[in-house]
Coordinates of C-alpha atoms in Angstrom, one line a residue:
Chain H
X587 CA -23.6 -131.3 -73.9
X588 CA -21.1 -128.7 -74.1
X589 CA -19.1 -127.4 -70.6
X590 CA -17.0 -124.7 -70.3
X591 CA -14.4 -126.7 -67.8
X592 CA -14.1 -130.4 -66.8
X593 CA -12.5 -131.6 -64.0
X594 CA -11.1 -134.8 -63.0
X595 CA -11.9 -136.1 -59.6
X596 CA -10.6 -139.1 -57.9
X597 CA -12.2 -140.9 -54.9
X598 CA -10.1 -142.9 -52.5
X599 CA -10.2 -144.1 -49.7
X600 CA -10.1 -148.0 -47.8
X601 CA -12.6 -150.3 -49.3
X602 CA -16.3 -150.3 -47.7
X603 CA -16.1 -146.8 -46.9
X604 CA -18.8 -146.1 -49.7
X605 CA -17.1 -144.9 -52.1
X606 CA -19.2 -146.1 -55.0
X607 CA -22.0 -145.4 -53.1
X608 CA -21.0 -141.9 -53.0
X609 CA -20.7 -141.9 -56.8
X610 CA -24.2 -143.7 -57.8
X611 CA -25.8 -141.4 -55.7
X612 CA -24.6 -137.9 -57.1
X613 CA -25.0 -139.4 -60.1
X614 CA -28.1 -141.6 -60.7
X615 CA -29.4 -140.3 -56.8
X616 CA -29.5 -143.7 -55.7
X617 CA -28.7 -146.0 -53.0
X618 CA -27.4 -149.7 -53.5
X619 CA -26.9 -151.1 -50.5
X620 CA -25.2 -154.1 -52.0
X621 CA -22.1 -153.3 -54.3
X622 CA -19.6 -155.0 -55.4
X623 CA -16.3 -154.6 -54.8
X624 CA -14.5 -152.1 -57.5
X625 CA -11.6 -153.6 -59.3
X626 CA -9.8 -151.4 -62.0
X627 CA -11.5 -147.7 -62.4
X628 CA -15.4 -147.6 -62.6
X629 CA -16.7 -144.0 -64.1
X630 CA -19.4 -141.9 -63.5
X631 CA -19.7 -137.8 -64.7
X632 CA -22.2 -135.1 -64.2
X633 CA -22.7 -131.6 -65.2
X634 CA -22.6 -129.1 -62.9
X635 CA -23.2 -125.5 -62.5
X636 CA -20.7 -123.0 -60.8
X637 CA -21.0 -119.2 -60.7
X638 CA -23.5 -119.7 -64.3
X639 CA -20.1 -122.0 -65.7
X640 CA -21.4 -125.9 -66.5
X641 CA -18.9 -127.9 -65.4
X642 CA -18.2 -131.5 -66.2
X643 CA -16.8 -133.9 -63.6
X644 CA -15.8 -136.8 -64.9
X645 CA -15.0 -138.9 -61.5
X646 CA -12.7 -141.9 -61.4
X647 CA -13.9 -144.6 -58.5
X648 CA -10.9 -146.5 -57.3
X649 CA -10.5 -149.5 -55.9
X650 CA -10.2 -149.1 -51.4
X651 CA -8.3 -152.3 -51.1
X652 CA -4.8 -152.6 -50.6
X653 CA -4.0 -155.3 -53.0
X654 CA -4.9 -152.9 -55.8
X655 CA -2.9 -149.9 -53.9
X656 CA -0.3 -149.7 -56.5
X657 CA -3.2 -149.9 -59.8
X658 CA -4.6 -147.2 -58.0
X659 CA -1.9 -145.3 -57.8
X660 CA -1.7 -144.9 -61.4
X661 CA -5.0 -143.1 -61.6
X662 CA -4.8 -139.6 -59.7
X663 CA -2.3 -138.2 -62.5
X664 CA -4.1 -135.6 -63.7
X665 CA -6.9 -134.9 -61.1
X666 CA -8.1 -131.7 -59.9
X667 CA -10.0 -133.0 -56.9
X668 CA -9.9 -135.7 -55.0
X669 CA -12.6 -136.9 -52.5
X670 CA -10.9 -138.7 -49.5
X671 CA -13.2 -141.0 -48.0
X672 CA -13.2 -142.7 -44.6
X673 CA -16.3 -144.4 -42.7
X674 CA -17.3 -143.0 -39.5
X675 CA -18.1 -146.2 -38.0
X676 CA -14.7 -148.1 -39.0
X677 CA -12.0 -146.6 -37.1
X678 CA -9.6 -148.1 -39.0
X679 CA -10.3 -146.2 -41.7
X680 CA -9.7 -142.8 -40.2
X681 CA -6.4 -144.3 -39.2
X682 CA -5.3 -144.8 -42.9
X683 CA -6.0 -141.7 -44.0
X684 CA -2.4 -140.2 -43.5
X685 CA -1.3 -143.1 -45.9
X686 CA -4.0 -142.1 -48.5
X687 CA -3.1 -138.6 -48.4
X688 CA 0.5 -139.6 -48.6
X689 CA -0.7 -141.2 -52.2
X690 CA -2.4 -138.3 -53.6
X691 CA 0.1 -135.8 -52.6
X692 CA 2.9 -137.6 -54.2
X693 CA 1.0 -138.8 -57.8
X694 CA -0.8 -135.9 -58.3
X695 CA -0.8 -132.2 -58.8
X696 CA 0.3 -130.3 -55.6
X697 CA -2.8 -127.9 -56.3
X698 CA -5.5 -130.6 -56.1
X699 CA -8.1 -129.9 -54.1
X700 CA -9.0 -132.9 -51.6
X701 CA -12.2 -133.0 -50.0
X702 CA -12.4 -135.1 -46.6
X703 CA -15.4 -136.9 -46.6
X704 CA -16.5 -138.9 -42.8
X705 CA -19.4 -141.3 -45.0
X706 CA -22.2 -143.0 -43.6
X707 CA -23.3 -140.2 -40.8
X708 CA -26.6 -142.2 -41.1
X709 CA -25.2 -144.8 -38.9
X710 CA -24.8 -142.3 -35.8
X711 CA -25.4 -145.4 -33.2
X712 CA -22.3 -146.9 -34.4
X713 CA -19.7 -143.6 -34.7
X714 CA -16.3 -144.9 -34.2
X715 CA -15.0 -141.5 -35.1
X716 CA -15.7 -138.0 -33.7
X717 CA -16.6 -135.1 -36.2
X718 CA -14.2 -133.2 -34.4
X719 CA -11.6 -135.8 -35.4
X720 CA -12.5 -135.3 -38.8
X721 CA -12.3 -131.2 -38.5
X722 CA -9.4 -131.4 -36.9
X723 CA -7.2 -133.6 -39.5
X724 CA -8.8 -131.5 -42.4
X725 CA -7.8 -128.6 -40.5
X726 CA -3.8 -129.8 -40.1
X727 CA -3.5 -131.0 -43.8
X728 CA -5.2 -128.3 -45.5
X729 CA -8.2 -130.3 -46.8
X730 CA -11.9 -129.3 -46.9
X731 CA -14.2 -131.7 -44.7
X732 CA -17.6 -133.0 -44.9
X733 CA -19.6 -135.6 -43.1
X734 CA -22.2 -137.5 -45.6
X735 CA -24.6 -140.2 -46.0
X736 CA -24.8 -142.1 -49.3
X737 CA -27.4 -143.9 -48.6
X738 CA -29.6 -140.3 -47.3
X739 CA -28.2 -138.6 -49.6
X740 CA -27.1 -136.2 -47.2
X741 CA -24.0 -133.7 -47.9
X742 CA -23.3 -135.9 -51.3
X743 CA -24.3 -133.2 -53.8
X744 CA -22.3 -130.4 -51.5
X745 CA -19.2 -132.9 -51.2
X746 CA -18.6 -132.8 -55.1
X747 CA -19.8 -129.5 -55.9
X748 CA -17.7 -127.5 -52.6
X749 CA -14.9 -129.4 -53.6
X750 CA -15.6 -128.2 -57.8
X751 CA -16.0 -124.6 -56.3
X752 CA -12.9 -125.0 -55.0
X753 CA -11.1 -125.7 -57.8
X754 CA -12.6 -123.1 -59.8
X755 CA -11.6 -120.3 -57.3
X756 CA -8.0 -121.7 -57.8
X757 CA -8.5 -121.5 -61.4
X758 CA -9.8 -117.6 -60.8
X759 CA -7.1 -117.2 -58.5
X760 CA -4.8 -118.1 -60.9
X761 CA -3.4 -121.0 -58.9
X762 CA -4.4 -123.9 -61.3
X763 CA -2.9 -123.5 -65.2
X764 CA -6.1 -124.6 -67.2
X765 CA -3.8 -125.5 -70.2
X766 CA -1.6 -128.3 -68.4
X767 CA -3.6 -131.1 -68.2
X768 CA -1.6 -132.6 -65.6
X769 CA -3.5 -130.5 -63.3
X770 CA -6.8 -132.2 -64.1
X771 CA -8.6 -129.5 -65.8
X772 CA -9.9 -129.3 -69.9
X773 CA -11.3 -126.2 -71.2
X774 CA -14.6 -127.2 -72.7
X775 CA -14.5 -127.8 -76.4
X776 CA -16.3 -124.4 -77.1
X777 CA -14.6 -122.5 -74.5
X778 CA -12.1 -119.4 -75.2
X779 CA -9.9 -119.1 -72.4
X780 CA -10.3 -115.4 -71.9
X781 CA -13.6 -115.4 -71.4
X782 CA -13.8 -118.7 -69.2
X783 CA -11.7 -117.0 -66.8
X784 CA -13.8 -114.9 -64.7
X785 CA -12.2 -111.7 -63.7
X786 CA -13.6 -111.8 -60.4
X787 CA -12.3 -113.6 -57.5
X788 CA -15.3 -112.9 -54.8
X789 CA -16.5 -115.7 -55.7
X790 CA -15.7 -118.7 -53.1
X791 CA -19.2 -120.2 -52.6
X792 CA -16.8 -123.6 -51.2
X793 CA -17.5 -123.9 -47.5
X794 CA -14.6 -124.2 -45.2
X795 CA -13.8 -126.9 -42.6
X796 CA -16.7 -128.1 -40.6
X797 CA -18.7 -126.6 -42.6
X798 CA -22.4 -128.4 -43.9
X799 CA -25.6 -128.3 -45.3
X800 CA -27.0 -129.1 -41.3
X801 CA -28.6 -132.2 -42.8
X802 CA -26.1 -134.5 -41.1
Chain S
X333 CA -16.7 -117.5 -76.8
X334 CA -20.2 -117.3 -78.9
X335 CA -18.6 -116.7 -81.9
X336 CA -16.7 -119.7 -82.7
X337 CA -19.3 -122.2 -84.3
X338 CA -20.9 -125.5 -82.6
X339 CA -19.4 -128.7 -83.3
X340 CA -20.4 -131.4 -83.7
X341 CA -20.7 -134.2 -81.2
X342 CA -18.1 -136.9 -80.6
X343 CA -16.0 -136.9 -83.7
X344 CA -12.8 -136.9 -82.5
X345 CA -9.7 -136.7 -84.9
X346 CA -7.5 -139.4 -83.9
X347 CA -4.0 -139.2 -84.8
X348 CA -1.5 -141.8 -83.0
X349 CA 1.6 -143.0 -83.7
X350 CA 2.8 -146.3 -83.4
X351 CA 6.5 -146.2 -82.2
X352 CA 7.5 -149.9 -81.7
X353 CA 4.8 -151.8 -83.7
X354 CA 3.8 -151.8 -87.3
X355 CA 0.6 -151.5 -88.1
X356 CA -2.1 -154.3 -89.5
X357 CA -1.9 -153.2 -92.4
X358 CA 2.0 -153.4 -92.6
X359 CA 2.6 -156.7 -91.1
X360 CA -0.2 -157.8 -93.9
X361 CA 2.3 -156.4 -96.6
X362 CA 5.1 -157.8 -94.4
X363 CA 3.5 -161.3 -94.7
X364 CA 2.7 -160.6 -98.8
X365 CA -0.8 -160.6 -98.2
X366 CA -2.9 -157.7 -99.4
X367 CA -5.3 -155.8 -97.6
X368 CA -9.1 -156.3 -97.4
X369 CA -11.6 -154.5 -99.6
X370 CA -8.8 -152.1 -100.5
X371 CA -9.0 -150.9 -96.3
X372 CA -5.9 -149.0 -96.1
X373 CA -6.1 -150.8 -92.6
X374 CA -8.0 -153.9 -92.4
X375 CA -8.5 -153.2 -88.6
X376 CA -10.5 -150.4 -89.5
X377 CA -12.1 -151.9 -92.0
X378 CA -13.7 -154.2 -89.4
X379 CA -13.9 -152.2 -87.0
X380 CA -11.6 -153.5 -84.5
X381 CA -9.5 -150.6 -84.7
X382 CA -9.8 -146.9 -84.2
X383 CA -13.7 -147.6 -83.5
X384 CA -16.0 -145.7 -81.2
X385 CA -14.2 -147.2 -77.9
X386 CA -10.7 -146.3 -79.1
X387 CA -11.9 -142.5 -80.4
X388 CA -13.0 -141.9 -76.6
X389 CA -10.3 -142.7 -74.4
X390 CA -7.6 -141.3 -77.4
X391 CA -9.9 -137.9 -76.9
X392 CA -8.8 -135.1 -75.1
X393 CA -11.3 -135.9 -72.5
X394 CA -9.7 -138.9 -71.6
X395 CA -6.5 -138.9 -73.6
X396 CA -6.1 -142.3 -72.3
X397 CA -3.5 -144.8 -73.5
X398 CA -2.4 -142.3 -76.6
X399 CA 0.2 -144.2 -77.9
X400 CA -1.7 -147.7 -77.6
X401 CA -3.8 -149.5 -80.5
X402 CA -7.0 -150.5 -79.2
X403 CA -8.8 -153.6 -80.3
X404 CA -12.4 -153.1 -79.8
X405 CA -15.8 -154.6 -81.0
X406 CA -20.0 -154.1 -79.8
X407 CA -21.2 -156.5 -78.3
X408 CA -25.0 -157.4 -76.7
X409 CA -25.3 -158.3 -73.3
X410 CA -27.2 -161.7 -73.1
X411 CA -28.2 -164.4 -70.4
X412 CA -29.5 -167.9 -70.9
X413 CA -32.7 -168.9 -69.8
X414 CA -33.2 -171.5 -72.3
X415 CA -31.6 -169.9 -74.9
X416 CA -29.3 -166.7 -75.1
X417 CA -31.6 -163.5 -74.7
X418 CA -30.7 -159.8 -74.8
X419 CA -30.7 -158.5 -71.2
X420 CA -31.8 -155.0 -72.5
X421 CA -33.2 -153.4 -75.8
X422 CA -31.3 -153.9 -79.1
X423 CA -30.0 -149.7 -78.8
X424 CA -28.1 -150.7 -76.0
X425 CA -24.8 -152.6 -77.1
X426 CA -21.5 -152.6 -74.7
X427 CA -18.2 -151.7 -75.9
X428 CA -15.6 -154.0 -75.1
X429 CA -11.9 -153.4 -76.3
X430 CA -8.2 -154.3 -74.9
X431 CA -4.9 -152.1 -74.8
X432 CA -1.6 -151.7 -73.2
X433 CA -1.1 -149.2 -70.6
X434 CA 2.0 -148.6 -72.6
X435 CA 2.5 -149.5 -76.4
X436 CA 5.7 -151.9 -75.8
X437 CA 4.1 -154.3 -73.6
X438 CA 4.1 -157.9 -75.7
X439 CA 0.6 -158.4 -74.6
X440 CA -2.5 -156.2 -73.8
X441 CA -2.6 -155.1 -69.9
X442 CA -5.7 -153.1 -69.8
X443 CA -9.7 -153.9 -70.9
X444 CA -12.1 -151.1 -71.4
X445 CA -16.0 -151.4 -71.2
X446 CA -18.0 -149.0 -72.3
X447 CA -21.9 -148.5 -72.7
X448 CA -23.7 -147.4 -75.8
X449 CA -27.0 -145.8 -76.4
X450 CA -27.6 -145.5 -80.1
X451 CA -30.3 -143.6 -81.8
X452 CA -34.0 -145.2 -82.7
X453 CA -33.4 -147.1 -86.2
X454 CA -29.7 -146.5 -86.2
X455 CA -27.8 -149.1 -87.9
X456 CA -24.9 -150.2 -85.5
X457 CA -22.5 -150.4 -87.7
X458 CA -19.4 -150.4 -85.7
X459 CA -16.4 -148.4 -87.1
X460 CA -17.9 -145.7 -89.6
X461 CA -21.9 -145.4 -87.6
X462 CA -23.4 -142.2 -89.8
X463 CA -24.5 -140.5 -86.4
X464 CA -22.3 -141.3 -83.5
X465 CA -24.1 -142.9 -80.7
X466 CA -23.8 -142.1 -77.1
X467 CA -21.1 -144.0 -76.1
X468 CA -19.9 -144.2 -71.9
X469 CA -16.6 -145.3 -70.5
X470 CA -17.9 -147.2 -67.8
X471 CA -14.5 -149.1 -66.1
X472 CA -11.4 -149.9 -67.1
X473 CA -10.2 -153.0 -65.7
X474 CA -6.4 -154.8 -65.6
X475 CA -6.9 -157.7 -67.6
X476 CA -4.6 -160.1 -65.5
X477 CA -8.2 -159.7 -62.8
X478 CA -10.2 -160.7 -66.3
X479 CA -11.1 -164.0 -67.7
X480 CA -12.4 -164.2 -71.0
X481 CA -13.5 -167.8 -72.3
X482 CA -15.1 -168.3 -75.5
X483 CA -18.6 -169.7 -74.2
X484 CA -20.9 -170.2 -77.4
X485 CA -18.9 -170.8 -80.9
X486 CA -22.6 -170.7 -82.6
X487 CA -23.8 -167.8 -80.7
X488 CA -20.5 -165.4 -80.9
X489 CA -20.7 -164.9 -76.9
X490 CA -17.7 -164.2 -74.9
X491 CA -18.2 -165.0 -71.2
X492 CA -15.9 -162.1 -68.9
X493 CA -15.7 -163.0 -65.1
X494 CA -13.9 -160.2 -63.2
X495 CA -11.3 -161.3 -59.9
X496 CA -14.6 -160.7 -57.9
X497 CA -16.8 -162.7 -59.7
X498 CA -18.9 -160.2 -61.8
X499 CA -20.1 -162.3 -64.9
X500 CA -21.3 -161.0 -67.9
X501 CA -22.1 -162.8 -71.1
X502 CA -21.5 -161.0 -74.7
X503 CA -22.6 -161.5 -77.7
X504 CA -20.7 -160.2 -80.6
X505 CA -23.3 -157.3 -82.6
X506 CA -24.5 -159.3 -85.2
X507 CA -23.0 -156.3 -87.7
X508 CA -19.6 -157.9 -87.2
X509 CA -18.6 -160.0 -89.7
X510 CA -17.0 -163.7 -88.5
X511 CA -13.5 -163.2 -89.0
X512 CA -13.9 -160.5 -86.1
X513 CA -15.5 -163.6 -83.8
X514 CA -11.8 -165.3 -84.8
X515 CA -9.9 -162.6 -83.6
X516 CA -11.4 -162.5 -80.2
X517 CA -10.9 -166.2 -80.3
X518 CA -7.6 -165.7 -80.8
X519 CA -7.2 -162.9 -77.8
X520 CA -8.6 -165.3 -75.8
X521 CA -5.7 -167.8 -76.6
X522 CA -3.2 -165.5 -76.3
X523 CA -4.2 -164.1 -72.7
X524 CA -4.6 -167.7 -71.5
X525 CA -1.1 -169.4 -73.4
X526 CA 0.4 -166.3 -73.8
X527 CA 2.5 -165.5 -77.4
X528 CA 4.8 -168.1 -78.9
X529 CA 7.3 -165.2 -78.4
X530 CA 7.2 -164.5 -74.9
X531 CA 9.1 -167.2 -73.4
X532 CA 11.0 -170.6 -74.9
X533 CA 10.6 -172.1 -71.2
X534 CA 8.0 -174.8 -71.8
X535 CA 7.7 -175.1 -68.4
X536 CA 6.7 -171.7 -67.8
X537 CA 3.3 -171.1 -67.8
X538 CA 2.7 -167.5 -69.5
X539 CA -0.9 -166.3 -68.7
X540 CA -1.7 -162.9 -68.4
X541 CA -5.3 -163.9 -66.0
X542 CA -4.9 -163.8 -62.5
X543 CA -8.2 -165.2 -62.0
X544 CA -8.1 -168.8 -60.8
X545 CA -9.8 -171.3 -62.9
X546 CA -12.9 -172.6 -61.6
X547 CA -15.1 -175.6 -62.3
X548 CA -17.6 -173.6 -65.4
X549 CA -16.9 -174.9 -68.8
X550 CA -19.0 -173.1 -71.4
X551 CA -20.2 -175.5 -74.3
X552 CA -17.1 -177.7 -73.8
X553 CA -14.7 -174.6 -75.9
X554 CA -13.0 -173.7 -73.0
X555 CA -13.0 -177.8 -71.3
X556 CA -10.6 -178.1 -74.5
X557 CA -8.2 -175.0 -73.5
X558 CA -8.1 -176.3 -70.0
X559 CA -7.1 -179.8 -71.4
X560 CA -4.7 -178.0 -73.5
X561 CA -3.1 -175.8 -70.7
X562 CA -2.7 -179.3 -68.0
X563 CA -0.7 -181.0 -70.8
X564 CA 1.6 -178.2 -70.4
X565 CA 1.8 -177.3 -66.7
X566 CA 5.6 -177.0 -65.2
X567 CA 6.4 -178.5 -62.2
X568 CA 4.1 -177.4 -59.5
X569 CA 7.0 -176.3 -57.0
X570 CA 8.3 -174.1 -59.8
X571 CA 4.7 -172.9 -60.4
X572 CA 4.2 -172.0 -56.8
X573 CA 7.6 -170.4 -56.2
X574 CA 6.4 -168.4 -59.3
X575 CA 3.3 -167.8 -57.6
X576 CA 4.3 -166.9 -54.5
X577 CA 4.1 -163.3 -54.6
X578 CA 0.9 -162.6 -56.5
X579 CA -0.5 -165.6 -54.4
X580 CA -0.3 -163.4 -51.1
X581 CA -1.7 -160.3 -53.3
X582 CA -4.6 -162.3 -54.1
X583 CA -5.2 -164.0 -51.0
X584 CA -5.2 -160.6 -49.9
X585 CA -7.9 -159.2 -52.1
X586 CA -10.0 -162.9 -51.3
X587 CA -9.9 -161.9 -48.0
X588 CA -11.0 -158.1 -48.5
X589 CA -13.7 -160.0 -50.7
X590 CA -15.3 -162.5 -48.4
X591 CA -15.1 -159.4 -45.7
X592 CA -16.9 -157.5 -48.1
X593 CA -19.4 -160.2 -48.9
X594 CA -20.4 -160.9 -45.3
X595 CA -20.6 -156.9 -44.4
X596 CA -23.0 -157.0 -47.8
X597 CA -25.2 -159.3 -46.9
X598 CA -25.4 -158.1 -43.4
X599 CA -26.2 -154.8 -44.2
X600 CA -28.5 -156.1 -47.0
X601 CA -30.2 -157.5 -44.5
X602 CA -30.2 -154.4 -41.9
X603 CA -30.7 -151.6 -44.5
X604 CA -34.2 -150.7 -45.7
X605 CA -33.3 -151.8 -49.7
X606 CA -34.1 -149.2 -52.5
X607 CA -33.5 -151.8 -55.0
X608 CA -36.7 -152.2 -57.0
X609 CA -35.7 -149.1 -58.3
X610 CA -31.7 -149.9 -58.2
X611 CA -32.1 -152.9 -60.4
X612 CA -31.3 -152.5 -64.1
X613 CA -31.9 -149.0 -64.1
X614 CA -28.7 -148.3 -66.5
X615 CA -28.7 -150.6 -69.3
X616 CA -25.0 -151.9 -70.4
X617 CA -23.6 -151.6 -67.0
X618 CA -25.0 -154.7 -64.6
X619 CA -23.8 -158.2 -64.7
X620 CA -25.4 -161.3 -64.9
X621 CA -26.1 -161.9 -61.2
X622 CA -23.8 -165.5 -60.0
X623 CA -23.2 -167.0 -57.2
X624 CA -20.7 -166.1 -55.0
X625 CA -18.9 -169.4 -54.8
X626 CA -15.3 -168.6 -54.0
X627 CA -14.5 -172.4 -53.4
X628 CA -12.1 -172.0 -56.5
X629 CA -9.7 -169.6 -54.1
X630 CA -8.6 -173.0 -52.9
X631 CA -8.0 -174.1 -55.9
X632 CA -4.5 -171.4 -56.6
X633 CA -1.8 -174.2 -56.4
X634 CA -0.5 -173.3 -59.6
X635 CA 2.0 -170.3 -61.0
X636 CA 0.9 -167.2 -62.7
X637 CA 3.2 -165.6 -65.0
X638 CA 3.0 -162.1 -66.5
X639 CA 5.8 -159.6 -67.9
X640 CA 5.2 -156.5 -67.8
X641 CA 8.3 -154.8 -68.1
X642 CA 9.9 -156.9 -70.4
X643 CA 13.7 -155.7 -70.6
X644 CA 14.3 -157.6 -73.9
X645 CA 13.3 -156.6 -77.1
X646 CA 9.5 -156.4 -77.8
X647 CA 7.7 -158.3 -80.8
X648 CA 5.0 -156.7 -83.0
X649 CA 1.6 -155.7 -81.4
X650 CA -1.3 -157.7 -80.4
X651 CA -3.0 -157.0 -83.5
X652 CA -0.6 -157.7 -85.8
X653 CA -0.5 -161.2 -83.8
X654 CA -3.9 -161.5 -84.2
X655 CA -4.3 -160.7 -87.8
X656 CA -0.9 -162.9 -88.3
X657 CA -2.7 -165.9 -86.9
X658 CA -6.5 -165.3 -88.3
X659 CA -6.3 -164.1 -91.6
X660 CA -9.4 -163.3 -93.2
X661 CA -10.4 -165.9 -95.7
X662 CA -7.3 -167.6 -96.0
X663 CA -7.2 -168.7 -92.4
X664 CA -9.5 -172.3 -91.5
X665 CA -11.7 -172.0 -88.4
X666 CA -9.4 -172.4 -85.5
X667 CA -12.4 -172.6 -83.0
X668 CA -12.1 -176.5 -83.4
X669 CA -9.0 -176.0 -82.3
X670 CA -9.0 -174.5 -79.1

């Protein structure tokens, strides 16, 4: 299928925080309650649709555990967004989320767009961390934020396709250069860069911090 | 943007360059020997090079590895009930190749898995398919968390086990001709002894697996290799001074492991389970369920070795090894050697 942009996204985050639960649900809509543990990079893609544009994201599921910090490492070259993840329940997770965002800052493009993402809002009885928390470190670091469920689904379709909406504002804005592929982004093989490039830049459809669909 | 005309899928122009290695086909000439069926690259020619797997992640898409031959071959995901049966339907093969993260590495660092969905009556025929089939890169794994055994000589099946205990059990496509079988024979040697090249310390151990052995022996191949490998063990304090390092790393991940199994089968336990519908939905992708026996984390007494930034000079490439080793035709079986 052709695409007239794909980006590369990157999900980190510790391990158990759902990260490839995230993934098998915006891209097969299911829940697996069971997973095993990722070792290496484990793949999934999906076309989307932005302001009438399909977009591919081809999404790169890292390994959460520390061991494999430094393979990890290796992969966000190249990514245009990056989902940080964290569990809600697991304070500990929250915690390492400066060290995370340390990572991606420092191996990847300084114009990625990184989505904070509070999984498993399901489990409300057993919030370890505050929503407000979660607002409030987006809000100092400049990331967008979202609370989800993999397992209801909710928020998972807005957390990849906000964070894509992102990224192609940059790209209208100018910000991102489409033809350096360090930045994550490959113009579709049918795609003429003039006309990929929307004049207009009234299109932010992305929703800010805090923002969500009200589902969780 | 209308105006320039469809393409067509997949077929991706490969052009690499090989800046340390020669190629098959030049250590063939190197060696005196002439190439296959007039292949101007045998590896091509049997589709263990420059195949389906290697087109993707070379594409611009991925542009993966750019500078690194991959050596590739389909295979059929299989379990044993009483005999080896195909998990799914015969269009749905798994691509399974190894390469270096970079080109000068003296042995393969990386393995790549990918699925494939080929068309309704479509011969598989690996390296030159007359429709290109819909292939997925599905993970890419360091192979020092792989172990590949040779579990069926007869049968052509490869038995991977990942660091967390995913098993799954290959067949090689039946389209593959033998000799391909002997190369991946031959991988298999070379990630578990390592290259006659890469160290003159017999009492260094040179394995590129990080994953502990544990008590399975598949059709009595790999019982040999084990035999093989204890005649030539170092000293054990050398091994575990060796060890030490990637023995904390891996303790490490055992621990993140057995943390992870217990929260799994917990929550398994706690969630309501959508997994009538979960299971097997995506052909080429699931394992072969085991058990989770992690009794063999007790058994990492001994050193692990792996070099991957060499600072000597490097020898030729994995596949020239592997064609120098198992020549077509001229070669004996070396399976009963193993």
């Amino acid at each position: 299928m052709t695409y007239a942009y794909l980006f590369k996204y990157i999900i980190i985050g510790d391990t158990g925080v759902g990260k490839s639960c995230l993934l098998l649900q915006f891209t097969d809509k299911r829940f697996q309650p069971v997973h095993d543990l990722t070792i290496g990079v484990e793949f999934g893609a999906r076309m989307v649709n932005i302001d009438g544009k399909q977009i591919k994201l081809q999404i790169w599921d890292t390994a959460g555990q520390e061991s494999f910090r430094s393979i990890t490492r290796s992969y966000y070259r190249g990514a245009a967004g990056a989902l940080l993840v964290y569990d809600i329940t697991r304070r500990e997770t929250f915690n390492h989320l400066t060290s995370w965002l340390e990572d991606a800052r420092q191996h990847s493009s300084s114009n990625m767009v990184i989505m904070l993402i509070g999984n498993k809002s399901d489990l409300e009885s057993r919030r370890d961390v505050k929503r407000e928390e979660g607002e409030a470190f987006a809000r100092e670091h400049g990331l967008i934020f979202m609370e989800t469920s993999a397992k209801t689904a909710c928020n998972v379709e807005e957390a990849f396709i906000n964070t894509a909406k992102e990224i192609y504002r940059k790209i209208q804005q100018g910000l991102f250069d489409v033809h350096n592929e360090a930045n994550g982004i490959k113009i579709g093989p049918q795609q003429c860069i003039s006309t990929s490039v929307g004049p207009s830049a009234s299109q932010r459809n992305s929703r800010d911090v805090g923002s969500n669909s009200g589902c969780c | 943007m209308s105006s320039i005309p469809q393409r067509k899928k997949k077929t991706v122009k490969v052009t690499r360059s090989y800046p340390t290695f020669p190629t098959l086909n030049a250590w063939e000439e190197f060696r005196g020997l002439l190439p296959v069926d007039g292949e101007p690259n045998p590896g091509v020619g049997l589709g263990v090079e420059e195949g389906l797997l290697c087109q993707m992640v070379h594409s611009p898409e991925f542009n993966l590895f750019p500078d690194s031959v991959v050596f590739e071959s389909n295979f059929v995901q299989v379990k044993k009930d009483r005999k080896w049966i195909n998990i799914y339907k015969a269009s749905n093969t798994m691509a399974l190749g190894v390469t270096s993260s970079v080109p000068c590495l003296p042995l393969p660092n990386i393995l790549l898995m990918a699925s494939v969905k080929w068309h309704q009556g479509q011969s598989q025929t690996w390296n030159r398919p007359s429709t290109a089939p819909h292939i997925i890169l599905k993970r890419i794994l360091p192979l020092k968390l792989v172990e590949l055994q040779i579990c069926d000589h007869l049968q052509r099946i490869l038995r991977l086990r990942t660091v967390t205990e995913k098993i799954y059990y290959l067949r090689l496509h039946p389209d593959h001709p033998g000799t391909v079988f002997r190369f991946w024979i031959r991988l298999v040697q070379i990630l578990q002894n390592g290259l006659s090249i890469t160290t003159k310390d017999p009492r260094i151990l040179v394995t590129h697996c990080l994953v502990p052995k544990n008590s399975y022996s598949p059709s009595g191949d790999s019982k040999l290799v084990q035999k093989k490998l204890q005649a030539s063990q170092p000293s054990e304090s050398l091994m575990q001074l060796m060890a030490k390092g990637e023995s904390e790393a891996l303790s490490q991940i055992f621990a993140d492991l057995h943390q992870h199994n217990q929260f799994s089968s917990r929550s398994s336990k706690k969630t309501d389970t959508k997994k009538d519908s979960s299971e097997k939905d995506t052909p080429g992708e699931d394992c072969i369920p085991c058990t989770r026996d992690l009794s063999w984390r007790d058994s990492l007494t001994y050193g692990e070795w792996e070099r991957e930034n060499p600072s000597g000079p490097q020898p030729l490439s994995l596949l020239s090894t592997l064609a120098a080793s198992t020549r077509p035709q001229l070669t004996p079986l070396i399976g009963n050697s193993i």
